[in-house]
CSV table of N, CA and C in Angstrom, one decimal:
chain,number,residue,atom,x,y,z
A,1,MET,N,-64.1,-21.5,200.0
A,1,MET,CA,-63.9,-21.6,201.7
A,1,MET,C,-62.3,-21.7,202.0
A,2,TYR,N,-61.4,-21.8,201.0
A,2,TYR,CA,-60.0,-22.6,201.8
A,2,TYR,C,-59.2,-20.8,202.2
A,3,ASP,N,-60.0,-19.7,201.6
A,3,ASP,CA,-59.6,-18.5,202.7
A,3,ASP,C,-60.5,-17.9,203.9
A,4,HIS,N,-61.4,-18.8,203.9
A,4,HIS,CA,-63.0,-18.3,205.3
A,4,HIS,C,-62.4,-19.9,206.6
A,5,VAL,N,-61.5,-20.9,206.7
A,5,VAL,CA,-61.7,-21.8,207.4
A,5,VAL,C,-61.3,-20.9,208.9
A,6,ASP,N,-62.3,-20.9,209.3
A,6,ASP,CA,-61.8,-20.6,210.8
A,6,ASP,C,-61.0,-21.8,211.8
A,7,TRP,N,-60.2,-20.6,213.1
A,7,TRP,CA,-58.4,-21.4,212.8
A,7,TRP,C,-59.1,-22.0,214.3
A,8,ASN,N,-60.2,-22.3,215.1
A,8,ASN,CA,-60.3,-22.4,215.9
A,8,ASN,C,-60.8,-24.5,215.1
A,9,TYR,N,-61.4,-24.2,214.3
A,9,TYR,CA,-62.0,-25.5,214.1
A,9,TYR,C,-60.7,-26.2,213.2
A,10,LEU,N,-59.3,-25.8,211.8
A,10,LEU,CA,-58.2,-26.4,211.6
A,10,LEU,C,-57.8,-26.9,213.5
A,11,GLN,N,-57.6,-26.1,214.0
A,11,GLN,CA,-57.3,-26.3,215.4
A,11,GLN,C,-57.6,-28.2,216.1
A,12,HIS,N,-58.4,-27.7,216.0
A,12,HIS,CA,-60.3,-28.8,216.8
A,12,HIS,C,-59.8,-30.4,215.6
A,13,ALA,N,-59.3,-29.9,214.6
A,13,ALA,CA,-59.0,-30.9,213.2
A,13,ALA,C,-58.2,-31.3,213.7
A,14,MET,N,-57.0,-30.7,213.6
A,14,MET,CA,-55.7,-31.6,214.2
A,14,MET,C,-55.0,-32.8,215.3
A,15,GLU,N,-56.3,-32.1,216.2
A,15,GLU,CA,-56.5,-32.8,217.3
A,15,GLU,C,-57.0,-34.1,217.1
A,16,LYS,N,-58.1,-34.2,216.6
A,16,LYS,CA,-59.1,-35.1,216.5
A,16,LYS,C,-58.4,-36.7,215.3
A,17,LEU,N,-57.2,-35.6,214.5
A,17,LEU,CA,-56.7,-36.5,213.9
A,17,LEU,C,-55.2,-36.8,214.3
A,18,GLY,N,-55.3,-36.3,215.9
A,18,GLY,CA,-54.4,-37.2,216.5
A,18,GLY,C,-53.2,-36.1,216.7
A,19,PHE,N,-52.9,-35.6,216.3
A,19,PHE,CA,-51.5,-34.6,216.1
A,19,PHE,C,-50.9,-34.3,217.6
A,20,HIS,N,-49.7,-34.2,218.2
A,20,HIS,CA,-49.2,-33.9,219.3
A,20,HIS,C,-49.5,-32.6,219.3
A,21,ARG,N,-50.4,-32.0,220.8
A,21,ARG,CA,-50.7,-31.1,220.8
A,21,ARG,C,-49.4,-29.7,221.0
A,22,ASN,N,-47.7,-29.9,220.7
A,22,ASN,CA,-47.2,-29.4,220.8
A,22,ASN,C,-46.6,-28.6,218.6
A,23,TRP,N,-47.2,-30.0,218.2
A,23,TRP,CA,-46.9,-29.6,216.8
A,23,TRP,C,-48.1,-29.2,216.3
A,24,VAL,N,-49.0,-29.4,217.2
A,24,VAL,CA,-50.4,-28.7,216.5
A,24,VAL,C,-50.0,-27.1,216.8
A,25,GLN,N,-49.8,-26.3,218.4
A,25,GLN,CA,-49.8,-25.1,219.1
A,25,GLN,C,-48.4,-24.6,217.6
A,26,TRP,N,-47.6,-25.4,217.4
A,26,TRP,CA,-46.0,-24.7,216.3
A,26,TRP,C,-47.7,-24.2,215.6
A,27,VAL,N,-47.5,-25.0,214.4
A,27,VAL,CA,-48.7,-25.0,213.6
A,27,VAL,C,-49.1,-23.7,213.9
A,28,MET,N,-50.3,-23.4,214.6
A,28,MET,CA,-51.7,-22.3,214.6
A,28,MET,C,-51.0,-21.4,215.3
A,29,GLU,N,-48.9,-21.2,215.2
A,29,GLU,CA,-48.8,-20.2,215.8
A,29,GLU,C,-48.4,-19.6,214.4
A,30,CYS,N,-47.6,-20.3,213.9
A,30,CYS,CA,-47.8,-20.1,212.2
A,30,CYS,C,-48.7,-19.7,211.4
A,31,VAL,N,-50.3,-19.8,211.6
A,31,VAL,CA,-51.4,-19.3,210.8
A,31,VAL,C,-51.6,-18.4,211.6
A,32,THR,N,-51.8,-18.3,213.1
A,32,THR,CA,-51.9,-16.9,213.5
A,32,THR,C,-51.5,-15.3,214.0
A,33,THR,N,-50.0,-16.1,213.2
A,33,THR,CA,-48.9,-14.3,213.5
A,33,THR,C,-48.8,-14.1,213.1
A,34,VAL,N,-49.7,-14.4,211.2
A,34,VAL,CA,-49.7,-13.3,209.8
A,34,VAL,C,-50.2,-12.4,210.4
A,35,ARG,N,-48.6,-11.0,209.3
A,35,ARG,CA,-49.8,-10.2,209.1
A,35,ARG,C,-49.0,-9.6,207.3
A,36,TYR,N,-49.8,-8.5,207.5
A,36,TYR,CA,-49.7,-7.9,206.0
A,36,TYR,C,-49.7,-6.6,205.3
A,37,ARG,N,-49.0,-5.7,205.1
A,37,ARG,CA,-49.2,-4.3,204.7
A,37,ARG,C,-48.9,-4.2,203.0
A,38,VAL,N,-49.9,-2.7,202.7
A,38,VAL,CA,-50.7,-2.8,201.3
A,38,VAL,C,-49.1,-2.0,201.0
A,39,ARG,N,-48.5,-1.1,200.1
A,39,ARG,CA,-48.8,-0.1,199.8
A,39,ARG,C,-50.2,0.2,198.3
A,40,PHE,N,-50.0,1.9,199.2
A,40,PHE,CA,-50.7,2.7,197.8
A,40,PHE,C,-50.8,3.4,197.8
A,41,ASN,N,-50.9,3.5,196.6
A,41,ASN,CA,-49.9,4.6,195.5
A,41,ASN,C,-48.7,5.7,196.8
A,42,GLY,N,-47.7,4.4,196.3
A,42,GLY,CA,-46.3,4.3,196.7
A,42,GLY,C,-46.3,4.7,198.6
A,43,VAL,N,-47.9,4.7,199.1
A,43,VAL,CA,-46.9,4.9,200.9
A,43,VAL,C,-47.4,4.1,201.3
A,44,LEU,N,-46.2,3.2,201.8
A,44,LEU,CA,-46.9,1.7,202.4
A,44,LEU,C,-48.4,1.7,204.3
A,45,GLN,N,-49.2,1.7,203.8
A,45,GLN,CA,-50.7,1.6,204.8
A,45,GLN,C,-50.2,0.7,206.0
A,46,ASN,N,-51.2,1.3,207.1
A,46,ASN,CA,-51.4,0.2,208.1
A,46,ASN,C,-51.1,-1.0,208.1
A,47,THR,N,-50.6,-1.6,209.7
A,47,THR,CA,-50.9,-3.2,209.3
A,47,THR,C,-52.0,-4.2,209.6
A,48,ILE,N,-51.8,-5.8,208.9
A,48,ILE,CA,-53.1,-5.6,208.3
A,48,ILE,C,-53.4,-6.8,208.8
A,49,GLN,N,-53.9,-7.2,210.4
A,49,GLN,CA,-54.5,-9.0,210.3
A,49,GLN,C,-54.7,-9.9,211.1
A,50,PRO,N,-55.3,-10.6,209.8
A,50,PRO,CA,-56.4,-11.3,209.5
A,50,PRO,C,-56.4,-12.4,210.5
A,51,THR,N,-58.4,-13.0,210.3
A,51,THR,CA,-58.6,-13.9,212.1
A,51,THR,C,-59.0,-14.6,211.9
A,52,HIS,N,-59.0,-15.3,209.9
A,52,HIS,CA,-59.3,-16.5,209.9
A,52,HIS,C,-59.2,-16.5,207.8
A,53,GLY,N,-59.2,-18.3,207.9
A,53,GLY,CA,-58.0,-18.3,206.4
A,53,GLY,C,-56.9,-18.8,206.9
A,54,LEU,N,-57.3,-19.4,205.7
A,54,LEU,CA,-55.2,-19.9,205.5
A,54,LEU,C,-54.5,-19.5,203.9
A,55,ARG,N,-53.4,-18.9,204.2
A,55,ARG,CA,-52.7,-18.2,203.2
A,55,ARG,C,-52.1,-18.9,202.4
A,56,GLN,N,-52.8,-18.2,201.0
A,56,GLN,CA,-52.5,-18.9,199.6
A,56,GLN,C,-51.4,-19.0,199.1
A,57,GLY,N,-50.5,-20.0,198.6
A,57,GLY,CA,-49.4,-20.1,198.5
A,57,GLY,C,-48.4,-20.3,199.4
A,58,ASP,N,-49.0,-20.0,200.7
A,58,ASP,CA,-48.3,-20.7,202.0
A,58,ASP,C,-47.8,-22.4,201.9
A,59,PRO,N,-46.9,-22.9,201.3
A,59,PRO,CA,-46.0,-24.4,201.4
A,59,PRO,C,-46.9,-24.7,202.6
A,60,LEU,N,-47.5,-24.2,203.8
A,60,LEU,CA,-48.2,-25.5,204.2
A,60,LEU,C,-49.5,-25.2,204.0
A,61,SER,N,-50.7,-24.0,203.4
A,61,SER,CA,-51.6,-24.8,203.4
A,61,SER,C,-52.4,-25.7,203.1
A,62,PRO,N,-51.7,-26.5,202.1
A,62,PRO,CA,-52.2,-27.1,201.9
A,62,PRO,C,-52.9,-28.5,202.0
A,63,TYR,N,-51.7,-28.9,202.7
A,63,TYR,CA,-51.2,-29.6,204.2
A,63,TYR,C,-52.7,-29.6,204.7
A,64,LEU,N,-52.8,-28.4,205.6
A,64,LEU,CA,-54.0,-27.6,206.5
A,64,LEU,C,-55.3,-28.2,205.8
A,65,PHE,N,-55.3,-27.0,204.7
A,65,PHE,CA,-56.8,-27.7,204.5
A,65,PHE,C,-56.9,-28.4,204.1
A,66,LEU,N,-56.5,-29.0,203.6
A,66,LEU,CA,-56.2,-31.5,203.9
A,66,LEU,C,-57.4,-31.5,204.8
A,67,PHE,N,-56.7,-31.2,205.8
A,67,PHE,CA,-57.6,-31.8,206.6
A,67,PHE,C,-58.4,-31.4,207.5
A,68,VAL,N,-59.2,-29.7,206.9
A,68,VAL,CA,-60.4,-29.4,207.1
A,68,VAL,C,-61.7,-29.8,205.9
A,69,ALA,N,-60.7,-30.6,204.2
A,69,ALA,CA,-61.8,-30.9,203.5
A,69,ALA,C,-61.7,-32.5,204.0
A,70,ASP,N,-60.7,-32.8,205.2
A,70,ASP,CA,-61.2,-33.9,205.9
A,70,ASP,C,-62.0,-33.8,206.8
A,71,GLY,N,-62.5,-33.7,207.9
A,71,GLY,CA,-63.5,-32.8,208.9
A,71,GLY,C,-65.2,-32.8,208.0
A,72,LEU,N,-64.9,-32.3,207.0
A,72,LEU,CA,-65.7,-31.4,206.2
A,72,LEU,C,-66.7,-32.8,205.9
A,73,SER,N,-65.6,-33.8,205.2
A,73,SER,CA,-66.2,-34.7,204.5
A,73,SER,C,-66.6,-35.7,205.5
A,74,LYS,N,-66.2,-35.6,206.4
A,74,LYS,CA,-67.0,-36.5,207.7
A,74,LYS,C,-69.0,-35.8,207.5
A,75,LEU,N,-68.0,-35.2,208.4
A,75,LEU,CA,-69.6,-34.5,207.9
A,75,LEU,C,-70.4,-34.9,207.0
A,76,LEU,N,-70.7,-35.0,206.2
A,76,LEU,CA,-71.5,-35.0,205.5
A,76,LEU,C,-71.6,-35.5,204.6
A,77,GLN,N,-70.1,-37.1,205.0
A,77,GLN,CA,-70.5,-38.4,204.7
A,77,GLN,C,-72.1,-39.2,206.1
A,78,GLN,N,-71.0,-38.4,207.3
A,78,GLN,CA,-72.8,-38.9,208.3
A,78,GLN,C,-73.9,-37.9,208.4
A,79,GLY,N,-74.4,-37.4,207.5
A,79,GLY,CA,-75.5,-36.6,206.9
A,79,GLY,C,-75.7,-37.6,206.6
A,80,ASN,N,-75.2,-38.5,205.1
A,80,ASN,CA,-75.5,-39.4,204.5
A,80,ASN,C,-76.1,-40.1,205.7
A,81,ARG,N,-74.7,-41.3,206.6
A,81,ARG,CA,-75.7,-42.1,207.1
A,81,ARG,C,-77.0,-42.0,207.9
A,82,THR,N,-77.8,-40.9,207.8
A,82,THR,CA,-78.5,-40.8,208.2
A,82,THR,C,-79.7,-40.0,207.8
A,83,GLY,N,-79.7,-39.6,206.3
A,83,GLY,CA,-80.6,-39.4,206.5
A,83,GLY,C,-80.7,-38.1,206.1
A,84,GLU,N,-79.9,-37.6,206.5
A,84,GLU,CA,-80.1,-36.2,206.9
A,84,GLU,C,-79.8,-35.1,205.2
A,85,ILE,N,-78.6,-36.0,204.3
A,85,ILE,CA,-78.5,-35.4,203.1
A,85,ILE,C,-78.7,-36.9,202.1
A,86,GLN,N,-79.1,-36.4,201.3
A,86,GLN,CA,-79.4,-37.4,199.9
A,86,GLN,C,-78.8,-36.5,198.5
A,87,GLY,N,-76.7,-37.6,198.9
A,87,GLY,CA,-76.5,-37.5,197.6
A,87,GLY,C,-77.3,-37.5,195.7
A,88,LEU,N,-76.4,-37.7,195.4
A,88,LEU,CA,-76.8,-37.3,193.8
A,88,LEU,C,-76.0,-39.0,193.6
A,89,ARG,N,-77.0,-39.7,192.9
A,89,ARG,CA,-77.0,-40.8,192.6
A,89,ARG,C,-77.4,-40.9,190.8
A,90,VAL,N,-76.0,-41.5,190.0
A,90,VAL,CA,-75.8,-41.5,188.1
A,90,VAL,C,-77.2,-42.0,188.2
A,91,CYS,N,-77.2,-43.4,188.7
A,91,CYS,CA,-78.3,-44.5,188.7
A,91,CYS,C,-78.9,-45.0,189.7
A,92,ARG,N,-80.2,-45.8,189.6
A,92,ARG,CA,-81.0,-46.3,191.1
A,92,ARG,C,-79.9,-46.9,191.7
A,93,ASN,N,-79.1,-48.0,191.1
A,93,ASN,CA,-78.0,-48.7,192.9
A,93,ASN,C,-77.0,-48.2,192.6
A,94,ALA,N,-76.3,-47.1,191.5
A,94,ALA,CA,-74.7,-46.4,191.6
A,94,ALA,C,-74.9,-45.8,194.0
A,95,PRO,N,-74.1,-45.7,193.8
A,95,PRO,CA,-73.3,-44.8,195.7
A,95,PRO,C,-74.1,-43.9,195.6
A,96,ALA,N,-74.8,-42.9,196.8
A,96,ALA,CA,-74.6,-41.9,196.8
A,96,ALA,C,-73.8,-41.1,197.3
A,97,VAL,N,-73.1,-39.1,196.4
A,97,VAL,CA,-71.8,-39.2,196.0
A,97,VAL,C,-72.7,-37.8,196.3
A,98,SER,N,-72.2,-37.3,197.4
A,98,SER,CA,-73.2,-35.9,198.4
A,98,SER,C,-72.1,-34.8,197.9
A,99,HIS,N,-70.5,-35.0,197.2
A,99,HIS,CA,-69.5,-33.9,197.7
A,99,HIS,C,-68.4,-34.7,197.1
A,100,LEU,N,-68.0,-34.0,196.5
A,100,LEU,CA,-66.6,-33.5,195.2
A,100,LEU,C,-65.1,-33.0,196.1
A,101,LEU,N,-64.0,-33.3,195.9
A,101,LEU,CA,-62.8,-32.3,196.7
A,101,LEU,C,-61.6,-31.9,196.1
A,102,PHE,N,-61.8,-30.8,195.3
A,102,PHE,CA,-60.6,-31.1,194.3
A,102,PHE,C,-59.7,-29.9,194.2
A,103,ALA,N,-58.4,-29.8,195.0
A,103,ALA,CA,-57.9,-28.9,196.4
A,103,ALA,C,-58.9,-28.2,196.8
A,104,ASP,N,-58.8,-26.9,195.7
A,104,ASP,CA,-59.0,-26.0,197.0
A,104,ASP,C,-61.2,-25.4,196.4
A,105,ASP,N,-61.3,-26.0,195.3
A,105,ASP,CA,-62.7,-26.8,195.7
A,105,ASP,C,-63.6,-27.4,195.5
A,106,SER,N,-65.1,-27.3,195.8
A,106,SER,CA,-65.1,-28.5,196.7
A,106,SER,C,-67.1,-27.9,195.8
A,107,LEU,N,-67.0,-29.9,194.8
A,107,LEU,CA,-68.7,-29.8,195.1
A,107,LEU,C,-69.4,-30.6,195.5
A,108,LEU,N,-71.2,-30.0,196.0
A,108,LEU,CA,-71.3,-29.9,197.0
A,108,LEU,C,-72.9,-30.8,196.4
A,109,PHE,N,-73.9,-31.7,196.4
A,109,PHE,CA,-74.9,-32.4,196.2
A,109,PHE,C,-76.0,-33.1,197.1
A,110,PHE,N,-77.2,-32.2,196.7
A,110,PHE,CA,-78.1,-33.0,198.0
A,110,PHE,C,-79.3,-32.6,197.2
A,111,LYS,N,-80.2,-33.0,198.1
A,111,LYS,CA,-82.2,-32.9,197.4
A,111,LYS,C,-82.2,-31.0,197.7
A,112,ALA,N,-82.8,-30.1,196.5
A,112,ALA,CA,-83.1,-29.2,197.2
A,112,ALA,C,-84.0,-28.9,197.6
A,113,ASP,N,-84.2,-28.9,199.1
A,113,ASP,CA,-84.8,-28.9,200.3
A,113,ASP,C,-84.9,-28.1,201.2
A,114,GLU,N,-85.2,-27.6,202.2
A,114,GLU,CA,-85.3,-27.3,203.0
A,114,GLU,C,-84.2,-27.6,203.6
A,115,ARG,N,-85.0,-29.0,204.5
A,115,ARG,CA,-84.3,-29.4,205.7
A,115,ARG,C,-82.4,-30.1,205.2
A,116,GLN,N,-82.7,-30.5,203.9
A,116,GLN,CA,-81.7,-30.5,203.7
A,116,GLN,C,-80.6,-29.9,203.5
A,117,THR,N,-80.5,-28.7,203.3
A,117,THR,CA,-79.6,-27.3,203.4
A,117,THR,C,-79.6,-26.9,203.9
A,118,ARG,N,-80.6,-26.6,204.5
A,118,ARG,CA,-79.9,-27.0,206.4
A,118,ARG,C,-78.7,-27.6,207.2
A,119,SER,N,-79.1,-28.8,206.6
A,119,SER,CA,-78.1,-30.4,207.3
A,119,SER,C,-76.8,-29.4,206.1
A,120,VAL,N,-76.5,-29.1,205.4
A,120,VAL,CA,-75.4,-29.1,205.0
A,120,VAL,C,-75.1,-27.5,205.2
A,121,LYS,N,-76.1,-26.6,205.2
A,121,LYS,CA,-75.1,-25.6,206.1
A,121,LYS,C,-74.1,-25.2,206.7
A,122,GLU,N,-75.4,-27.1,208.0
A,122,GLU,CA,-75.3,-26.7,209.9
A,122,GLU,C,-73.6,-27.5,209.5
A,123,ALA,N,-73.2,-28.3,208.5
A,123,ALA,CA,-71.8,-28.4,207.7
A,123,ALA,C,-70.7,-27.4,207.6
A,124,LEU,N,-71.6,-26.8,206.9
A,124,LEU,CA,-70.0,-25.7,206.1
A,124,LEU,C,-69.9,-25.2,208.0
A,125,ALA,N,-70.2,-24.7,208.2
A,125,ALA,CA,-71.0,-23.0,209.6
A,125,ALA,C,-69.9,-23.7,210.3
A,126,LYS,N,-69.6,-25.3,210.6
A,126,LYS,CA,-69.0,-26.1,211.4
A,126,LYS,C,-67.2,-25.3,210.5
A,127,VAL,N,-67.2,-26.0,209.7
A,127,VAL,CA,-66.0,-26.1,208.6
A,127,VAL,C,-65.7,-24.3,209.5
A,128,LEU,N,-66.4,-22.9,209.0
A,128,LEU,CA,-66.3,-21.3,207.8
A,128,LEU,C,-65.9,-20.8,209.8
A,129,HIS,N,-67.1,-21.3,211.0
A,129,HIS,CA,-67.1,-20.6,212.2
A,129,HIS,C,-67.2,-20.8,213.7
A,130,GLY,N,-65.9,-22.4,213.3
A,130,GLY,CA,-65.9,-23.2,214.7
A,130,GLY,C,-67.1,-23.1,214.5
A,131,TYR,N,-66.5,-25.3,216.0
A,131,TYR,CA,-67.5,-25.6,216.8
A,131,TYR,C,-68.0,-24.7,217.8
A,132,ARG,N,-69.2,-25.0,218.0
A,132,ARG,CA,-69.8,-24.2,219.2
A,132,ARG,C,-69.1,-25.0,220.3
A,133,ALA,N,-69.9,-24.8,221.5
A,133,ALA,CA,-69.6,-25.4,222.9
A,133,ALA,C,-70.0,-27.0,223.1
A,134,ASN,N,-70.7,-26.7,222.2
A,134,ASN,CA,-71.8,-28.2,222.7
A,134,ASN,C,-71.4,-29.5,221.3
A,135,ASP,N,-70.4,-29.0,221.0
A,135,ASP,CA,-69.9,-29.8,219.4
A,135,ASP,C,-68.7,-30.7,220.2
């Protein structure tokens, strides 16, 4: 997920968290202006400009990932509350766990049926491909 984050989603997540418009614009400028050049057999190749993702190794990236992971977590929690997603229970009276997030890794737990799979896929699509106009 770390390298597939949709930049529009990242911007939306920061705005929802209440960051000032100027700060969000500065962060988005840092994220969207990156360019790479690769040297192949000693020859410097053309510039590559990514269209999504967070740069691993950049000191800002772990913080930006937390904003995105927080949004994914809220989407999955909402699915749990509405019953669209049934998390894993370790025993009958234990709370259901639908996801665990570690650094830049995510573990998802849900019942393997078409309806729940679709709900999880929709939550991931929002993070990876951005919000649609009606969201």
